[in-house]
Short mmCIF file of C-alpha atoms in Angstrom, two decimals:
data_model
loop_
_atom_site.label_atom_id
_atom_site.label_comp_id
_atom_site.label_asym_id
_atom_site.label_seq_id
_atom_site.Cartn_x
_atom_site.Cartn_y
_atom_site.Cartn_z
CA PHE S 1 -0.54 -3.09 6.70
CA TRP S 2 -0.34 -3.89 3.00
CA VAL S 3 -2.50 -3.32 0.01
CA ALA S 4 -2.44 -4.85 -3.46
CA LEU S 5 -1.17 -2.26 -5.89
CA ALA S 6 -0.72 -2.57 -9.62
CA SER S 7 1.65 -0.05 -11.14
CA CYS S 8 -0.90 0.91 -13.78
CA THR S 9 -3.91 1.13 -11.48
CA SER S 10 -5.16 3.95 -9.25
CA PHE S 11 -7.39 3.88 -6.20
CA ALA S 12 -9.99 6.63 -5.96
CA ALA S 13 -12.74 7.77 -3.61
CA GLN S 14 -15.51 10.34 -3.55
CA SER S 15 -16.84 12.01 -0.44
CA THR S 16 -19.50 9.89 1.26
CA ALA S 17 -22.05 12.69 0.87
CA ASP S 18 -21.88 12.20 -2.92
CA LEU S 19 -22.47 8.43 -2.90
CA SER S 20 -25.84 6.89 -3.68
CA ILE S 21 -25.19 3.58 -1.90
CA THR S 22 -23.98 3.25 1.68
CA GLU S 23 -21.12 1.01 2.83
CA GLU S 24 -23.64 -1.03 4.82
CA THR S 25 -25.66 -1.73 1.68
CA LYS S 26 -22.56 -2.75 -0.28
CA GLN S 27 -21.43 -5.06 2.51
CA SER S 28 -24.88 -6.65 2.76
CA MET S 29 -24.99 -7.30 -0.98
CA ARG S 30 -21.41 -8.66 -0.95
CA SER S 31 -22.31 -11.08 1.83
CA ALA S 32 -25.37 -12.23 -0.09
CA VAL S 33 -23.29 -12.92 -3.21
CA LEU S 34 -20.31 -14.62 -1.51
CA GLY S 35 -22.19 -16.58 1.13
CA GLU S 36 -19.91 -18.87 3.15
CA ARG S 37 -16.91 -17.95 0.99
CA GLU S 38 -16.84 -14.47 2.53
CA ALA S 39 -15.22 -15.79 5.72
CA MET S 40 -12.35 -17.26 3.69
CA ILE S 41 -11.46 -13.99 1.95
CA ASP S 42 -9.09 -11.58 3.66
CA SER S 43 -10.48 -8.10 3.14
CA ALA S 44 -7.76 -5.48 2.70
CA GLU S 45 -7.88 -2.49 5.01
CA PRO S 46 -8.50 0.90 3.39
CA TYR S 47 -5.34 2.51 2.09
CA VAL S 48 -3.85 5.08 4.47
CA ILE S 49 -2.03 8.00 2.86
CA GLY S 50 1.67 8.27 3.70
CA HIS S 51 4.71 10.39 2.95
CA GLY S 52 5.81 10.37 -0.68
CA ASP S 53 2.49 9.11 -2.06
CA ILE S 54 1.29 10.81 -5.22
CA LEU S 55 -2.35 11.93 -5.11
CA SER S 56 -4.81 13.59 -7.44
CA VAL S 57 -7.58 15.84 -6.13
CA SER S 58 -10.37 17.10 -8.37
CA VAL S 59 -13.68 18.91 -7.99
CA PHE S 60 -16.37 18.02 -10.52
CA GLY S 61 -16.77 20.82 -13.03
CA GLU S 62 -13.66 22.61 -11.75
CA GLY S 63 -10.96 20.10 -12.61
CA ASP S 64 -7.65 19.38 -10.93
CA MET S 65 -7.06 21.20 -7.67
CA ALA S 66 -3.26 20.88 -7.53
CA ALA S 67 -1.69 24.24 -6.68
CA THR S 68 1.81 23.05 -7.54
CA ALA S 69 3.33 21.63 -10.70
CA ALA S 70 2.27 18.05 -11.36
CA THR S 71 4.65 15.29 -10.31
CA ALA S 72 5.16 12.35 -12.67
CA SER S 73 4.29 9.00 -11.14
CA GLY S 74 7.36 7.33 -12.61
CA LEU S 75 5.43 4.49 -14.22
CA ASP S 76 7.43 2.33 -16.59
CA ASP S 77 6.85 3.20 -20.24
CA GLY S 78 8.02 -0.23 -21.39
CA GLY S 79 11.11 1.17 -23.04
CA SER S 80 9.13 2.92 -25.76
CA GLY S 81 10.18 6.36 -24.66
CA ALA S 82 6.54 7.45 -24.75
CA ASP S 83 4.85 8.92 -21.71
CA SER S 84 1.27 8.37 -22.83
CA GLY S 85 0.70 5.98 -19.93
CA ALA S 86 2.29 8.19 -17.32
CA LYS S 87 0.11 9.63 -14.60
CA VAL S 88 0.67 12.82 -12.65
CA GLY S 89 -0.44 14.14 -9.30
CA ILE S 90 0.64 15.93 -6.13
CA GLU S 91 3.32 14.42 -3.92
CA VAL S 92 2.68 14.24 -0.20
CA MET S 93 5.64 16.13 1.20
CA ILE S 94 7.76 15.30 4.24
CA ASP S 95 5.49 17.46 6.43
CA GLY S 96 2.49 15.35 5.44
CA ARG S 97 0.82 18.10 3.40
CA VAL S 98 -0.21 18.81 -0.18
CA SER S 99 -0.86 22.24 -1.68
CA LEU S 100 -4.31 22.75 -3.23
CA LYS S 101 -5.98 25.59 -5.09
CA HIS S 102 -8.09 27.88 -2.88
CA LEU S 103 -7.02 25.98 0.26
CA GLY S 104 -3.24 26.24 0.43
CA ASP S 105 -1.37 23.55 2.33
CA VAL S 106 -3.60 20.77 3.65
CA GLU S 107 -2.44 17.96 5.94
CA VAL S 108 -3.40 14.59 4.49
CA ILE S 109 -1.12 12.09 6.23
CA GLY S 110 -2.85 9.24 8.04
CA MET S 111 -6.19 9.62 6.21
CA THR S 112 -7.89 7.14 3.94
CA LEU S 113 -8.90 8.38 0.50
CA THR S 114 -12.55 8.53 1.58
CA GLU S 115 -11.71 10.47 4.73
CA LEU S 116 -9.67 12.90 2.67
CA ALA S 117 -12.52 13.35 0.18
CA ASP S 118 -14.95 14.07 3.03
CA TYR S 119 -12.51 16.52 4.63
CA LEU S 120 -11.84 18.38 1.37
CA ARG S 121 -15.53 18.52 0.51
CA SER S 122 -16.14 20.30 3.80
CA LEU S 123 -13.37 22.77 3.06
CA TYR S 124 -14.42 23.39 -0.55
CA GLU S 125 -18.02 24.07 0.46
CA SER S 126 -16.82 27.57 1.37
CA VAL S 127 -15.52 27.99 -2.19
CA PHE S 128 -17.92 26.06 -4.45
CA SER S 129 -21.62 25.28 -4.28
CA ASP S 130 -22.19 21.59 -3.41
CA PRO S 131 -18.72 20.39 -4.58
CA ILE S 132 -18.19 16.78 -5.63
CA VAL S 133 -14.65 15.89 -4.61
CA THR S 134 -12.67 12.92 -5.93
CA THR S 135 -9.36 11.85 -4.41
CA THR S 136 -7.13 9.39 -6.24
CA LEU S 137 -4.02 7.50 -5.23
CA VAL S 138 -1.93 7.77 -8.39
CA GLN S 139 1.10 5.98 -6.96
CA SER S 140 1.97 4.50 -3.59
CA ASN S 141 5.46 5.39 -2.39
CA SER S 142 4.95 5.14 1.38
CA LEU S 143 4.56 1.34 1.60
CA ARG S 144 8.01 -0.22 1.59
CA PHE S 145 10.10 -3.02 3.03
CA THR S 146 13.86 -3.47 3.50
CA VAL S 147 16.03 -6.45 2.53
CA MET S 148 19.54 -6.73 4.03
CA GLY S 149 22.32 -9.27 4.27
CA ASP S 150 23.35 -12.01 1.85
CA VAL S 151 21.24 -11.15 -1.20
CA GLU S 152 22.49 -9.88 -4.54
CA GLU S 153 20.54 -6.59 -4.48
CA PRO S 154 19.82 -5.43 -0.90
CA GLY S 155 17.83 -2.26 -0.44
CA THR S 156 14.48 -0.70 0.34
CA PHE S 157 11.65 -1.61 -2.04
CA HIS S 158 8.22 -0.12 -2.74
CA PHE S 159 5.19 -2.41 -2.88
CA ASP S 160 3.53 -2.69 -6.28
CA TYR S 161 1.78 -5.94 -5.31
CA PRO S 162 1.73 -8.16 -2.19
CA HIS S 163 5.00 -10.06 -1.60
CA THR S 164 5.63 -13.27 0.32
CA LEU S 165 9.06 -13.90 1.85
CA VAL S 166 10.11 -16.07 -1.08
CA GLN S 167 9.04 -13.38 -3.55
CA VAL S 168 11.02 -10.81 -1.56
CA ILE S 169 14.20 -12.83 -2.01
CA ALA S 170 13.52 -13.13 -5.74
CA ARG S 171 12.98 -9.37 -5.99
CA ALA S 172 16.28 -8.76 -4.19
CA GLY S 173 18.12 -10.81 -6.80
CA GLY S 174 18.31 -14.07 -4.86
CA PHE S 175 20.82 -15.27 -2.28
CA THR S 176 24.55 -14.71 -2.68
CA GLU S 177 26.74 -17.78 -3.09
CA TRP S 178 27.88 -17.44 0.54
CA ALA S 179 24.39 -17.36 2.06
CA ASN S 180 23.12 -20.21 4.23
CA ARG S 181 19.63 -19.37 2.89
CA LYS S 182 18.05 -18.57 6.22
CA LEU S 183 16.06 -15.41 6.90
CA THR S 184 15.12 -13.31 9.89
CA LEU S 185 11.97 -11.23 9.52
CA ILE S 186 11.72 -8.27 11.91
CA ARG S 187 8.24 -6.76 12.36
CA GLU S 188 7.08 -4.07 14.76
CA ASP S 189 3.40 -5.04 15.05
CA ILE S 190 2.41 -8.70 14.91
CA GLN S 191 -1.07 -9.65 13.69
CA GLU S 192 -2.82 -12.42 15.58
CA LYS S 193 -2.94 -14.74 12.55
CA ASP S 194 0.88 -14.62 12.27
CA SER S 195 1.69 -14.62 16.00
CA THR S 196 2.41 -18.37 16.22
CA PHE S 197 5.35 -17.94 13.85
CA PHE S 198 7.04 -15.14 15.78
CA ASP S 199 9.33 -15.12 18.79
CA GLY S 200 8.83 -11.61 20.07
CA ASN S 201 9.22 -9.38 17.04
CA THR S 202 11.26 -11.77 14.91
CA MET S 203 10.52 -14.82 12.80
CA ALA S 204 13.06 -17.32 11.49
CA PHE S 205 12.54 -18.73 7.98
CA ASP S 206 14.57 -21.54 6.45
CA TYR S 207 14.43 -21.39 2.64
CA ASP S 208 15.85 -24.91 2.20
CA ARG S 209 13.11 -26.39 4.39
CA PHE S 210 10.51 -24.46 2.42
CA ILE S 211 11.58 -25.76 -0.99
CA VAL S 212 11.19 -29.37 0.20
CA GLY S 213 7.66 -28.66 1.40
CA LYS S 214 8.27 -27.94 5.09
CA ASP S 215 7.11 -24.85 7.03
CA ILE S 216 5.02 -23.74 4.04
CA GLY S 217 2.86 -21.57 6.29
CA LYS S 218 5.85 -19.45 7.29
CA ASN S 219 6.07 -18.01 3.76
CA ILE S 220 3.88 -15.16 4.97
CA VAL S 221 2.99 -11.92 3.23
CA VAL S 222 5.43 -9.12 3.98
CA ARG S 223 3.99 -5.93 5.44
CA SER S 224 5.04 -2.32 5.10
CA GLY S 225 7.90 -1.56 7.49
CA ASP S 226 9.19 -5.14 7.62
CA ILE S 227 12.94 -5.75 7.64
CA ILE S 228 14.18 -9.02 6.13
CA VAL S 229 17.75 -10.10 6.88
CA ALA S 230 19.27 -12.86 4.74
CA HIS S 231 22.01 -14.96 6.33
#
């Protein structure tokens, strides 16, 4: 699973009970606008909340529902030293919970933002009259991939936008001078569209073949949990 994330952009959702237009209506209108092009566009799956993510939960008219001190999202200030662009929220702890006013600790792991908004609306109905709940992903920290082997800067990286294999190598500082510039991608769950490239749970990628225009299709998008070994 991956999702396009910009470091300055948040994803938000309201409970479905507070929406004026259904998902079916939106999908019907989208299909009418896109026509045949719709089949060529890969629709991203809804974001699933994971450990370390930073969320914001608010109730209309009541404000922020964080019961704990706000956590800075760690967004880059561009070297200005100013924090005017920084965003804050509640970090999903290692037990998969966040602490909210009036509710205490609430388990959020594994939910989409819409599911969480629906769940919290149900809980807050015992506290507020007809609450309108908004849940926001301030920063994604749970989506990550690992790069090992003959690269200049191996490590585990967070996604801030989708990465192909070639972009992963660039982000890890490029190959070392001793590398033969071949990669092994290790993935736990293989999607059908990528299955032809894999032998079991691994895929071989030859960077030198790629840069001369061969095996272009193997420069696939990396998914959360992938391990890339450079040789």
